[in-house]
Amino acid sequence: MRVTRLACKGFRCLKDLSFDPGPGVNILSGDNAQGKTSVLEALLFLVTARSHRTTKEGDLAAHGAHAFDISGAFERHGRPLAMEIHWRRGQKRFKVNGAVQDRVSDILGKVHVVFFSPEDVELVRGAGAVRRRFLDMELSQLSGRYLHALQQYRQVLRQRNELLKAPRPDESLLAIWEQQLARHGAIITAERRRFAETLRGLARDAYQRIARREDFEMRYAANIDADEPEAFLEALEANRARDIKRGASTRGPHRDELDFEIGGQPARNFGSQGQQRTAALALKLAELELVRQIGGEYPVLMLDDVLSELDARRSRQLAGALPAGVQCILTATDPGGGRSVLPVEHTAFVIEDGCLERK
């Protein structure tokens, strides 16, 4: 998988940008607030319809504008693929190979990307919602079955929670919602378990390649430890009285967790900032390998300002951990664009005031 061209108009601070990255490592260098991260964000939004920086899509339009356009040309398994997204005053329109796509779910999985930003350290030290969002986003790109179950689960969960807020919830209606939650929740739990178990070994290996001297472990902690709808339903029914009292659904995949340990200690509480950042990077590199195993080729890897957050030793080890054949787009603020720690050939670009050019 590789991107051969990215074009933006009216997106953030980018000036009608056209970006033609090479097949290997690509370094985008420039001072802060010049548009480096916005290039990566545009690519992420094109293939996932989401930004890693904001949930307010209007913020993505250039200052004073009410529209933006992003298009991209890709190679997937050696075949060309074209994607477009056109945003106008809150309305999105997608196209794949010129054909209009009606829903976000129609574009997910067309192009696989793995994105790392400095904020991803929250995967390790942040709230559980961050880790569940990671599971949902990655699995939604890999499994249509998971995406459908997740969408249905969220819809039923909202309906059940609304009913639980009533002065006297109708328990016969609660039973109906619980049956649907159990059906979809069991699928989510089973898919997350399989994903996490595979990711576990890959993340451990990736962490070792970067840190060398430390052990890393991750575990999936399902809030309802059941992959079958019947057992899942039993747990919901047993908790119904408590949920009525609290006015909210307190059991289910929306309360799942991923636990991380470094050197046998909880990484969230005892890991240093460097260790936590390395753990988050290891997760992303593990995801990179997992997508290759499932889909037969590496996704596009995007690393935003990662070298400035690591010491020289870990930066060199990260560069050595990048798989051969993966297309990587990396941003850096130093004038050398990270070249001092990258022992591989690369294509260099510089960005200034939203304008990008090849060096």
Tab-separated table of C-alpha atoms in Angstrom:
chain	number	residue	atom	x	y	z
A	1	MET	CA	0.000	0.000	0.000
A	2	ARG	CA	1.328	3.428	-0.877
A	3	VAL	CA	0.107	6.913	-1.574
A	4	THR	CA	1.412	8.378	-4.827
A	5	ARG	CA	-0.280	11.771	-4.644
A	6	LEU	CA	-2.170	13.868	-2.110
A	7	ALA	CA	-3.886	17.116	-3.110
A	8	CYS	CA	-5.610	19.586	-0.776
A	9	LYS	CA	-7.583	22.763	-1.348
A	10	GLY	CA	-8.860	24.936	1.480
A	11	PHE	CA	-7.618	22.551	4.186
A	12	ARG	CA	-6.173	24.149	7.334
A	13	CYS	CA	-3.219	26.387	6.439
A	14	LEU	CA	-2.202	24.406	3.347
A	15	LYS	CA	-1.982	26.425	0.126
A	16	ASP	CA	-3.578	24.273	-2.605
A	17	LEU	CA	-1.023	21.618	-1.804
A	18	SER	CA	0.160	18.810	-4.064
A	19	PHE	CA	2.317	16.145	-2.423
A	20	ASP	CA	3.946	13.263	-4.343
A	21	PRO	CA	5.735	11.090	-1.755
A	22	GLY	CA	8.286	8.471	-2.686
A	23	PRO	CA	7.810	4.752	-2.046
A	24	GLY	CA	10.060	4.525	1.048
A	25	VAL	CA	10.753	7.009	3.830
A	26	ASN	CA	9.607	10.590	3.248
A	27	ILE	CA	10.642	13.413	5.589
A	28	LEU	CA	8.615	16.627	5.807
A	29	SER	CA	10.685	19.234	7.622
A	30	GLY	CA	9.883	22.779	8.644
A	31	ASP	CA	9.391	25.079	11.606
A	32	ASN	CA	6.414	24.775	13.907
A	33	ALA	CA	3.000	25.949	12.663
A	34	GLN	CA	3.985	25.694	8.982
A	35	GLY	CA	1.629	22.842	8.049
A	36	LYS	CA	3.610	19.593	8.538
A	37	THR	CA	1.007	17.964	10.755
A	38	SER	CA	-1.804	19.250	8.545
A	39	VAL	CA	-0.439	17.229	5.608
A	40	LEU	CA	-0.670	14.035	7.658
A	41	GLU	CA	-4.053	15.074	9.033
A	42	ALA	CA	-5.392	15.596	5.496
A	43	LEU	CA	-4.344	12.093	4.480
A	44	LEU	CA	-5.849	10.620	7.646
A	45	PHE	CA	-9.140	12.452	7.081
A	46	LEU	CA	-9.295	11.343	3.456
A	47	VAL	CA	-9.111	7.634	4.266
A	48	THR	CA	-10.919	7.540	7.654
A	49	ALA	CA	-13.155	10.659	7.646
A	50	ARG	CA	-11.724	11.667	11.004
A	51	SER	CA	-9.099	14.008	12.403
A	52	HIS	CA	-6.781	13.142	15.272
A	53	ARG	CA	-6.880	16.756	16.470
A	54	THR	CA	-10.538	17.778	16.482
A	55	THR	CA	-14.069	16.462	16.263
A	56	LYS	CA	-15.278	19.797	14.839
A	57	GLU	CA	-14.894	19.367	11.100
A	58	GLY	CA	-15.396	23.097	10.501
A	59	ASP	CA	-12.005	23.635	12.162
A	60	LEU	CA	-10.390	21.796	9.238
A	61	ALA	CA	-11.403	24.447	6.711
A	62	ALA	CA	-8.993	27.317	6.087
A	63	HIS	CA	-9.597	30.463	8.106
A	64	GLY	CA	-12.725	32.179	6.844
A	65	ALA	CA	-13.581	29.318	4.459
A	66	HIS	CA	-16.599	27.021	4.566
A	67	ALA	CA	-15.348	24.214	2.328
A	68	PHE	CA	-12.327	22.057	1.591
A	69	ASP	CA	-11.371	19.285	-0.827
A	70	ILE	CA	-8.890	16.429	-0.426
A	71	SER	CA	-8.009	13.859	-3.059
A	72	GLY	CA	-5.492	11.065	-3.181
A	73	ALA	CA	-4.033	8.527	-5.572
A	74	PHE	CA	-2.927	5.194	-4.140
A	75	GLU	CA	-1.529	1.827	-5.116
A	76	ARG	CA	-3.150	-1.170	-3.443
A	77	HIS	CA	-1.817	-4.607	-4.294
A	78	GLY	CA	-0.277	-3.037	-7.388
A	79	ARG	CA	-3.565	-1.553	-8.607
A	80	PRO	CA	-4.448	2.153	-8.732
A	81	LEU	CA	-7.079	3.533	-6.359
A	82	ALA	CA	-8.438	7.088	-6.222
A	83	MET	CA	-10.254	8.670	-3.283
A	84	GLU	CA	-11.868	12.087	-2.812
A	85	ILE	CA	-13.622	13.885	-0.002
A	86	HIS	CA	-15.471	17.160	-0.465
A	87	TRP	CA	-16.657	19.045	2.616
A	88	ARG	CA	-19.184	21.887	2.372
A	89	ARG	CA	-20.651	23.558	5.461
A	90	GLY	CA	-20.808	20.360	7.475
A	91	GLN	CA	-21.766	18.035	4.629
A	92	LYS	CA	-19.306	15.411	3.371
A	93	ARG	CA	-19.273	13.711	-0.009
A	94	PHE	CA	-16.989	10.750	-0.688
A	95	LYS	CA	-15.838	9.230	-3.947
A	96	VAL	CA	-13.821	6.078	-4.611
A	97	ASN	CA	-12.567	5.659	-8.173
A	98	GLY	CA	-15.072	8.328	-9.186
A	99	ALA	CA	-18.091	6.557	-7.671
A	100	VAL	CA	-20.017	8.364	-4.928
A	101	GLN	CA	-20.006	6.577	-1.552
A	102	ASP	CA	-23.021	7.136	0.689
A	103	ARG	CA	-21.586	6.369	4.116
A	104	VAL	CA	-18.335	6.644	6.035
A	105	SER	CA	-18.368	2.863	6.395
A	106	ASP	CA	-18.113	2.632	2.588
A	107	ILE	CA	-14.633	4.183	2.618
A	108	LEU	CA	-13.139	2.593	5.720
A	109	GLY	CA	-10.630	-0.090	4.836
A	110	LYS	CA	-10.114	1.058	1.249
A	111	VAL	CA	-6.709	2.437	2.262
A	112	HIS	CA	-5.017	1.375	5.490
A	113	VAL	CA	-2.884	3.866	7.385
A	114	VAL	CA	-1.158	3.774	10.757
A	115	PHE	CA	-0.749	7.191	12.341
A	116	PHE	CA	1.372	8.192	15.327
A	117	SER	CA	1.359	11.662	16.884
A	118	PRO	CA	2.812	12.957	20.166
A	119	GLU	CA	-0.708	12.846	21.630
A	120	ASP	CA	-0.762	9.055	21.224
A	121	VAL	CA	1.105	8.709	24.504
A	122	GLU	CA	-2.428	9.011	25.929
A	123	LEU	CA	-2.953	5.438	24.695
A	124	VAL	CA	-0.795	4.426	27.641
A	125	ARG	CA	-1.367	7.078	30.299
A	126	GLY	CA	-4.797	8.454	29.362
A	127	ALA	CA	-8.367	7.410	30.124
A	128	GLY	CA	-9.838	4.104	29.018
A	129	ALA	CA	-11.932	5.835	26.369
A	130	VAL	CA	-8.719	6.593	24.441
A	131	ARG	CA	-7.769	2.918	24.295
A	132	ARG	CA	-11.287	1.856	23.314
A	133	ARG	CA	-11.244	4.438	20.529
A	134	PHE	CA	-7.955	2.933	19.340
A	135	LEU	CA	-9.494	-0.552	19.269
A	136	ASP	CA	-12.594	0.714	17.458
A	137	MET	CA	-10.728	2.679	14.811
A	138	GLU	CA	-8.257	-0.051	13.959
A	139	LEU	CA	-10.764	-2.891	13.974
A	140	SER	CA	-13.278	-0.877	11.946
A	141	GLN	CA	-10.706	-0.617	9.161
A	142	LEU	CA	-9.992	-4.347	9.274
A	143	SER	CA	-13.401	-5.935	9.860
A	144	GLY	CA	-16.747	-4.980	8.361
A	145	ARG	CA	-18.392	-7.365	10.840
A	146	TYR	CA	-16.875	-5.439	13.731
A	147	LEU	CA	-17.864	-2.053	12.314
A	148	HIS	CA	-21.487	-3.144	11.879
A	149	ALA	CA	-21.658	-4.616	15.401
A	150	LEU	CA	-20.102	-1.458	16.869
A	151	GLN	CA	-22.565	0.838	15.107
A	152	GLN	CA	-25.523	-1.256	16.220
A	153	TYR	CA	-24.219	-1.568	19.788
A	154	ARG	CA	-23.800	2.193	20.147
A	155	GLN	CA	-27.302	2.847	18.872
A	156	VAL	CA	-28.917	0.306	21.220
A	157	LEU	CA	-26.777	1.506	24.150
A	158	ARG	CA	-28.086	5.063	23.677
A	159	GLN	CA	-31.665	3.796	23.662
A	160	ARG	CA	-31.159	1.694	26.785
A	161	ASN	CA	-29.496	4.590	28.619
A	162	GLU	CA	-32.366	6.903	27.711
A	163	LEU	CA	-34.813	4.372	29.124
A	164	LEU	CA	-32.753	3.955	32.294
A	165	LYS	CA	-33.062	7.695	32.971
A	166	ALA	CA	-36.869	7.431	33.124
A	167	PRO	CA	-38.456	7.647	36.628
A	168	ARG	CA	-39.741	4.067	36.275
A	169	PRO	CA	-37.996	2.230	33.419
A	170	ASP	CA	-40.098	-0.412	31.653
A	171	GLU	CA	-38.187	-3.626	32.360
A	172	SER	CA	-39.806	-5.445	29.444
A	173	LEU	CA	-38.285	-2.833	27.116
A	174	LEU	CA	-34.967	-3.091	28.945
A	175	ALA	CA	-35.008	-6.821	28.257
A	176	ILE	CA	-35.429	-6.164	24.526
A	177	TRP	CA	-32.481	-3.750	24.466
A	178	GLU	CA	-30.385	-6.181	26.508
A	179	GLN	CA	-30.898	-8.965	23.985
A	180	GLN	CA	-29.640	-6.705	21.207
A	181	LEU	CA	-26.729	-5.456	23.315
A	182	ALA	CA	-25.754	-9.049	24.029
A	183	ARG	CA	-25.839	-10.029	20.353
A	184	HIS	CA	-23.684	-7.138	19.177
A	185	GLY	CA	-21.564	-6.867	22.342
A	186	ALA	CA	-20.473	-10.489	22.114
A	187	ILE	CA	-19.175	-9.872	18.584
A	188	ILE	CA	-17.280	-6.758	19.710
A	189	THR	CA	-15.723	-8.596	22.653
A	190	ALA	CA	-14.677	-11.605	20.574
A	191	GLU	CA	-13.161	-9.435	17.834
A	192	ARG	CA	-11.313	-7.250	20.336
A	193	ARG	CA	-9.962	-10.312	22.109
A	194	ARG	CA	-8.588	-11.834	18.897
A	195	PHE	CA	-7.122	-8.492	17.799
A	196	ALA	CA	-5.479	-7.819	21.176
A	197	GLU	CA	-4.059	-11.326	21.476
A	198	THR	CA	-2.361	-11.058	18.087
A	199	LEU	CA	-1.234	-7.484	18.752
A	200	ARG	CA	0.203	-8.504	22.110
A	201	GLY	CA	3.132	-10.519	20.754
A	202	LEU	CA	3.803	-8.062	17.935
A	203	ALA	CA	3.853	-5.108	20.351
A	204	ARG	CA	6.201	-6.942	22.706
A	205	ASP	CA	8.636	-7.570	19.843
A	206	ALA	CA	8.358	-3.990	18.570
A	207	TYR	CA	9.043	-2.571	22.036
A	208	GLN	CA	12.157	-4.720	22.346
A	209	ARG	CA	13.451	-3.483	19.003
A	210	ILE	CA	13.203	0.134	20.218
A	211	ALA	CA	14.050	-0.128	23.933
A	212	ARG	CA	16.127	-3.365	23.987
A	213	ARG	CA	16.545	-3.573	27.769
A	214	GLU	CA	12.925	-3.586	28.987
A	215	ASP	CA	10.017	-6.035	28.954
A	216	PHE	CA	6.626	-4.885	27.686
A	217	GLU	CA	3.259	-6.582	28.145
A	218	MET	CA	-0.309	-5.757	27.160
A	219	ARG	CA	-3.596	-7.446	28.089
A	220	TYR	CA	-7.188	-7.023	27.013
A	221	ALA	CA	-9.562	-6.714	29.973
A	222	ALA	CA	-13.146	-7.298	28.825
A	223	ASN	CA	-15.756	-5.756	31.105
A	224	ILE	CA	-18.045	-8.696	30.321
A	225	ASP	CA	-15.748	-11.643	29.757
A	226	ALA	CA	-18.057	-13.512	27.381
A	227	ASP	CA	-17.861	-14.124	23.640
A	228	GLU	CA	-21.293	-15.791	23.439
A	229	PRO	CA	-24.562	-13.783	23.466
A	230	GLU	CA	-26.161	-16.028	26.108
A	231	ALA	CA	-23.444	-15.468	28.709
A	232	PHE	CA	-23.290	-11.796	27.788
A	233	LEU	CA	-27.042	-11.462	28.327
A	234	GLU	CA	-26.819	-13.105	31.740
A	235	ALA	CA	-24.328	-10.477	32.867
A	236	LEU	CA	-26.570	-7.640	31.654
A	237	GLU	CA	-29.647	-9.089	33.341
A	238	ALA	CA	-27.772	-9.617	36.609
A	239	ASN	CA	-26.715	-5.954	36.556
A	240	ARG	CA	-30.116	-4.503	35.573
A	241	ALA	CA	-31.157	-3.394	39.082
A	242	ARG	CA	-27.843	-1.575	39.560
A	243	ASP	CA	-28.187	0.115	36.170
A	244	ILE	CA	-31.711	1.290	37.017
A	245	LYS	CA	-30.425	2.751	40.270
A	246	ARG	CA	-27.560	4.560	38.525
A	247	GLY	CA	-29.514	5.556	35.422
A	248	ALA	CA	-26.830	4.247	33.055
A	249	SER	CA	-25.456	1.031	31.548
A	250	THR	CA	-22.475	0.103	33.702
A	251	ARG	CA	-21.461	-3.171	32.008
A	252	GLY	CA	-20.360	-3.894	28.454
A	253	PRO	CA	-17.628	-3.239	25.865
A	254	HIS	CA	-17.968	0.509	26.460
A	255	ARG	CA	-16.139	-0.219	29.735
A	256	ASP	CA	-13.402	-2.491	28.315
A	257	GLU	CA	-9.717	-1.794	28.963
A	258	LEU	CA	-6.245	-2.462	27.602
A	259	ASP	CA	-3.626	-2.820	30.338
A	260	PHE	CA	0.095	-2.187	29.716
A	261	GLU	CA	3.093	-3.166	31.833
A	262	ILE	CA	6.756	-2.205	31.506
A	263	GLY	CA	9.216	-4.192	33.568
A	264	GLY	CA	6.325	-5.806	35.418
A	265	GLN	CA	4.866	-2.466	36.563
A	266	PRO	CA	1.714	-0.706	35.290
A	267	ALA	CA	2.958	1.612	32.550
A	268	ARG	CA	0.213	4.160	33.190
A	269	ASN	CA	1.331	4.829	36.766
A	270	PHE	CA	5.008	3.938	36.866
A	271	GLY	CA	6.354	4.310	33.335
A	272	SER	CA	8.553	7.281	32.487
A	273	GLN	CA	7.472	9.609	29.713
A	274	GLY	CA	10.010	7.994	27.384
A	275	GLN	CA	8.807	4.508	28.281
A	276	GLN	CA	5.162	5.472	27.758
A	277	ARG	CA	5.946	7.022	24.398
A	278	THR	CA	7.941	3.959	23.344
A	279	ALA	CA	5.010	1.735	24.361
A	280	ALA	CA	2.619	3.782	22.226
A	281	LEU	CA	5.036	3.555	19.304
A	282	ALA	CA	5.340	-0.190	19.792
A	283	LEU	CA	1.552	-0.476	19.535
A	284	LYS	CA	1.602	1.370	16.219
A	285	LEU	CA	4.440	-0.749	14.812
A	286	ALA	CA	2.577	-3.862	15.937
A	287	GLU	CA	-0.519	-2.620	14.168
A	288	LEU	CA	1.587	-2.098	11.051
A	289	GLU	CA	2.643	-5.743	11.055
A	290	LEU	CA	-0.837	-7.000	11.905
A	291	VAL	CA	-2.387	-5.185	8.945
A	292	ARG	CA	0.265	-6.776	6.698
A	293	GLN	CA	-0.535	-10.223	8.037
A	294	ILE	CA	-4.255	-9.758	7.441
A	295	GLY	CA	-4.220	-7.757	4.207
A	296	GLY	CA	-1.034	-8.976	2.544
A	297	GLU	CA	0.747	-5.600	2.408
A	298	TYR	CA	1.924	-2.914	4.779
A	299	PRO	CA	-0.266	0.140	5.356
A	300	VAL	CA	1.079	3.669	5.000
A	301	LEU	CA	2.890	4.708	8.179
A	302	MET	CA	2.683	8.341	9.335
A	303	LEU	CA	4.914	9.546	12.178
A	304	ASP	CA	4.322	13.089	13.389
A	305	ASP	CA	7.295	14.724	15.131
A	306	VAL	CA	8.260	11.431	16.719
A	307	LEU	CA	12.040	11.961	16.651
A	308	SER	CA	11.896	15.088	18.819
A	309	GLU	CA	10.187	13.074	21.546
A	310	LEU	CA	12.819	10.290	21.688
A	311	ASP	CA	16.484	10.314	22.642
A	312	ALA	CA	19.061	9.638	19.940
A	313	ARG	CA	19.452	5.948	20.840
A	314	ARG	CA	15.737	5.196	20.675
A	315	SER	CA	15.390	7.264	17.511
A	316	ARG	CA	18.070	5.184	15.791
A	317	GLN	CA	16.484	1.968	17.017
A	318	LEU	CA	13.071	3.151	15.794
A	319	ALA	CA	14.569	3.816	12.363
A	320	GLY	CA	16.056	0.328	12.367
A	321	ALA	CA	12.696	-1.155	13.385
A	322	LEU	CA	10.875	0.189	10.320
A	323	PRO	CA	10.068	-2.786	8.065
A	324	ALA	CA	11.575	-2.865	4.600
A	325	GLY	CA	9.017	-1.988	1.970
A	326	VAL	CA	6.764	0.170	4.132
A	327	GLN	CA	5.999	3.697	2.945
A	328	CYS	CA	6.627	6.115	5.817
A	329	ILE	CA	5.798	9.823	5.969
A	330	LEU	CA	7.616	11.457	8.851
A	331	THR	CA	7.599	15.071	10.047
A	332	ALA	CA	10.508	16.782	11.780
A	333	THR	CA	11.321	20.313	12.902
A	334	ASP	CA	15.129	20.135	12.870
A	335	PRO	CA	16.864	21.420	9.727
A	336	GLY	CA	18.337	17.989	9.041
A	337	GLY	CA	14.836	16.568	8.937
A	338	GLY	CA	15.868	13.636	11.103
A	339	ARG	CA	18.496	12.501	8.597
A	340	SER	CA	21.150	12.148	11.299
A	341	VAL	CA	19.295	9.232	12.890
A	342	LEU	CA	17.803	7.644	9.785
A	343	PRO	CA	20.255	5.179	8.253
A	344	VAL	CA	17.949	4.593	5.272
A	345	GLU	CA	17.459	6.365	1.967
A	346	HIS	CA	14.636	8.858	1.999
A	347	THR	CA	12.887	11.589	0.040
A	348	ALA	CA	13.027	15.040	1.626
A	349	PHE	CA	10.430	17.812	1.502
A	350	VAL	CA	10.302	21.190	3.174
A	351	ILE	CA	7.137	23.063	4.116
A	352	GLU	CA	6.855	26.754	4.878
A	353	ASP	CA	3.697	28.814	5.342
A	354	GLY	CA	1.579	25.982	3.995
A	355	CYS	CA	3.634	25.549	0.809
A	356	LEU	CA	5.406	22.230	0.223
A	357	GLU	CA	8.342	21.572	-2.091
A	358	ARG	CA	10.719	18.721	-2.683
A	359	LYS	CA	14.314	19.300	-1.625
